Short mmCIF file of N, CA and C in Angstrom, two decimals:
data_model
loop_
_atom_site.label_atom_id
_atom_site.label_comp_id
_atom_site.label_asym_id
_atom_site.label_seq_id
_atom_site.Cartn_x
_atom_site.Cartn_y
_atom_site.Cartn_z
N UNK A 1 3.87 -28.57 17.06
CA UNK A 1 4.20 -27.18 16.76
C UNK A 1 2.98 -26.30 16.96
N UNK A 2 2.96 -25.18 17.66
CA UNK A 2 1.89 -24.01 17.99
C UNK A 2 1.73 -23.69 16.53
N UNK A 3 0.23 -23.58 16.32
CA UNK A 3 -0.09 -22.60 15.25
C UNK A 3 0.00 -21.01 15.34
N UNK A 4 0.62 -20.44 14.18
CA UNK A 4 0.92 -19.00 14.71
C UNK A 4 -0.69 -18.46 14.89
N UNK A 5 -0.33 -17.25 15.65
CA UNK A 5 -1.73 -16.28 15.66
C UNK A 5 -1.95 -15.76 14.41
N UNK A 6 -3.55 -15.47 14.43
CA UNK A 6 -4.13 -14.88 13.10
C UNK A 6 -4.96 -13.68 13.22
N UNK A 7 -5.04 -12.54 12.75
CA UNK A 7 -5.82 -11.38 13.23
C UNK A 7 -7.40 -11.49 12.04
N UNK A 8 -7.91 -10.92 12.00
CA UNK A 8 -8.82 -10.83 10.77
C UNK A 8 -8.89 -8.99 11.01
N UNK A 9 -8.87 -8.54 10.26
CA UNK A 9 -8.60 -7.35 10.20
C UNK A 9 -9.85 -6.51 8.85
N UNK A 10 -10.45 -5.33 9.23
CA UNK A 10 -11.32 -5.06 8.66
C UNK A 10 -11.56 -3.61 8.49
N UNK A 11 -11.23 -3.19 7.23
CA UNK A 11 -11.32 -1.82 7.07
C UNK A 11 -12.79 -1.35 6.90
N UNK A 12 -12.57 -0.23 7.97
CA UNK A 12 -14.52 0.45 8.60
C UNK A 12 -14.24 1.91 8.06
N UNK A 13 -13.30 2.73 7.65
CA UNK A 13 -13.19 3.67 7.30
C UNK A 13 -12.77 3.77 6.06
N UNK A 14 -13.01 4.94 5.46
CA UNK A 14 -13.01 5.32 3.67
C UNK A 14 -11.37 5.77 3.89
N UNK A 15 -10.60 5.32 2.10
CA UNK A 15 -9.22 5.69 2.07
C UNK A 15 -9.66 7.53 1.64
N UNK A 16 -10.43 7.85 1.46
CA UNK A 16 -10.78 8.57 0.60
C UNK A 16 -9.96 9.71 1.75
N UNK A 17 -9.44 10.91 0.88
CA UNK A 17 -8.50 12.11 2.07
C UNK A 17 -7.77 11.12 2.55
N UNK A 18 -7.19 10.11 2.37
CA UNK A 18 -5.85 9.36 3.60
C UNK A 18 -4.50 10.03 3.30
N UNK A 19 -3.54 10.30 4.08
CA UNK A 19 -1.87 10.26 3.24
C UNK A 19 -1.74 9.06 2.59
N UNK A 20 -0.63 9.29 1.80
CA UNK A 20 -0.14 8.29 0.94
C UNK A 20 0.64 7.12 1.93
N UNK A 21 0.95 7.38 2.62
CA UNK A 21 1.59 6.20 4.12
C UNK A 21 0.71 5.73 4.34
N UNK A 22 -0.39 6.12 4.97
CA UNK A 22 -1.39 4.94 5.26
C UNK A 22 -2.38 4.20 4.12
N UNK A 23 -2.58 5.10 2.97
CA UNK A 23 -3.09 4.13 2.12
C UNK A 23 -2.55 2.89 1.83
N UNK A 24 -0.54 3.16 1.52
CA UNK A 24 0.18 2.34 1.38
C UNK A 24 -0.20 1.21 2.39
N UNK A 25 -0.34 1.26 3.64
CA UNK A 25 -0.37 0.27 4.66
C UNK A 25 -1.38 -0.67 4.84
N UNK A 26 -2.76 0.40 4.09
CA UNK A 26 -3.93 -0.44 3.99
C UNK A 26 -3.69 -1.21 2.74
N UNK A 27 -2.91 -1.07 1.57
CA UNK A 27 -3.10 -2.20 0.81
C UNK A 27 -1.99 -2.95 0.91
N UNK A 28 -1.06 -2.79 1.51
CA UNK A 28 -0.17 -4.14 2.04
C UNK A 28 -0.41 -4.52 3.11
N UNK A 29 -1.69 -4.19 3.98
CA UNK A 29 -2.50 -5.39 4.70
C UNK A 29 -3.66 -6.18 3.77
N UNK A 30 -3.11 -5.87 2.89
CA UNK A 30 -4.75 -6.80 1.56
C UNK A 30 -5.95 -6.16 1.53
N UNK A 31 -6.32 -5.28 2.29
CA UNK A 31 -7.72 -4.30 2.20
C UNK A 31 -8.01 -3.34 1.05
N UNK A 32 -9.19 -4.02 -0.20
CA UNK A 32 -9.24 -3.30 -1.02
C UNK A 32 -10.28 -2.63 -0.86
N UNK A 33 -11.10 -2.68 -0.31
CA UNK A 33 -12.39 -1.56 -0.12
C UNK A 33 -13.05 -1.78 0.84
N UNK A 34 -14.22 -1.03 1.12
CA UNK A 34 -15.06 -0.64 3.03
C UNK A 34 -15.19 -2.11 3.33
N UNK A 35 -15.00 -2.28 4.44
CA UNK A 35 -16.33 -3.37 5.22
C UNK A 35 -15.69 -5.23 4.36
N UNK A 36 -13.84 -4.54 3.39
CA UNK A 36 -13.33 -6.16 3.11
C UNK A 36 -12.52 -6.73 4.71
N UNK A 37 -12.35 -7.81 5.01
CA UNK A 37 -11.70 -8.16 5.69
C UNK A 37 -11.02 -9.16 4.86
N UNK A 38 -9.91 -9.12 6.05
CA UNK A 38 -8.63 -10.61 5.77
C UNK A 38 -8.14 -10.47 6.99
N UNK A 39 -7.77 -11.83 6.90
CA UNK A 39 -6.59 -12.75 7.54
C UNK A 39 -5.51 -12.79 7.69
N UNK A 40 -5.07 -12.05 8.59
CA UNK A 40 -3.50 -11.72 8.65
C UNK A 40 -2.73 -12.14 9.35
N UNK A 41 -0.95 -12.97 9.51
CA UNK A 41 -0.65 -13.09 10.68
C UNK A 41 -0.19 -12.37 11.67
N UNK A 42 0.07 -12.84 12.93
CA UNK A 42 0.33 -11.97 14.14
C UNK A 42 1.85 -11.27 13.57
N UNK A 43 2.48 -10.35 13.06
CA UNK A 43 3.69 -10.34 12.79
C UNK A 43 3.91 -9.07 13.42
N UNK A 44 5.33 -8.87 13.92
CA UNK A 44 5.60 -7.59 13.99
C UNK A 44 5.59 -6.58 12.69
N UNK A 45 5.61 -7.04 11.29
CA UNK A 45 5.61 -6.33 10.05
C UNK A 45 3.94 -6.12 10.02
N UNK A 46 2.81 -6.77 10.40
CA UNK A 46 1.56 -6.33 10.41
C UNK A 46 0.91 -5.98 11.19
N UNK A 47 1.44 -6.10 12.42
CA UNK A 47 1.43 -5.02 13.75
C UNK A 47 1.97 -3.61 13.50
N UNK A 48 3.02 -3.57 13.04
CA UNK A 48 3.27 -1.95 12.62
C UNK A 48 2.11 -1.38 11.90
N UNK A 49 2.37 -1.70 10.86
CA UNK A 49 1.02 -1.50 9.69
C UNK A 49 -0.46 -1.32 10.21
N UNK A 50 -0.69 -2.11 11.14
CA UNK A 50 -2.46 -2.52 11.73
C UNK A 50 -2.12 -1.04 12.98
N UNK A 51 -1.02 -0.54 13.90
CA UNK A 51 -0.88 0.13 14.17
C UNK A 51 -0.86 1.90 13.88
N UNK A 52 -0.38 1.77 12.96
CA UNK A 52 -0.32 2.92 11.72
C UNK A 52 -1.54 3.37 11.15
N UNK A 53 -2.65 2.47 11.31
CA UNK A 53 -4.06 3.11 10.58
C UNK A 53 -4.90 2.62 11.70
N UNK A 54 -4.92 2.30 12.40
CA UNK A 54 -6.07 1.70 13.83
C UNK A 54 -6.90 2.34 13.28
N UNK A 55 -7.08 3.49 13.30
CA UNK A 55 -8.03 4.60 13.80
C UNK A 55 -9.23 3.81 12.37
N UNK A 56 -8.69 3.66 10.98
CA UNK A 56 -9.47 3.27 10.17
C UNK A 56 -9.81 1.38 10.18
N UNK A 57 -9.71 0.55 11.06
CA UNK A 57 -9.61 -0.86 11.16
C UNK A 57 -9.94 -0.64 12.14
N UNK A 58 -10.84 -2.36 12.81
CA UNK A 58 -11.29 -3.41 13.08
C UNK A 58 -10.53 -4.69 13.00
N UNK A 59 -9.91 -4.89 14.09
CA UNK A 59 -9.22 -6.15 14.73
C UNK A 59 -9.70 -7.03 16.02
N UNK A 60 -9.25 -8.30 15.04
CA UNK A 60 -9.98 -9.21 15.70
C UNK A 60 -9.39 -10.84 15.97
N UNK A 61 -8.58 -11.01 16.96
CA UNK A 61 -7.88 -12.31 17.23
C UNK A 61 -9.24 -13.67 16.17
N UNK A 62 -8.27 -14.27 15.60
CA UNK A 62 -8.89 -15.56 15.07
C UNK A 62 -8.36 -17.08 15.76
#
């Protein structure tokens, strides 16, 4: 069986001034503050999300 893909994902920008949509998105990708990363899988539910705030993240195939 293929192991699924894994992103590591890393918030580089402050929530600070965000809308309430993308804050939402940064903490249901697990990012609680600057410069945390995690491990996320390839999903279309965390592709939306990792899409939705790019501009504040750092992605990175694992």
């Amino acid at each position: 069986m293929a192991k699924a893909k894994q992103l590591r994902v890393t918030l580089v920008r402050s929530l600070s001034g965000r809308l309430a949509g993308h804050k939402a998105c940064v903490a249901g990708l697990g990012l609680r503050r600057m410069h945390h990363s995690v491990v996320v899988a390839d999903t279309p539910e965390n592709r939306g999300m990792i899409n939705k705030v790019n501009y504040m993240l750092a992605v990175e195939e694992v």
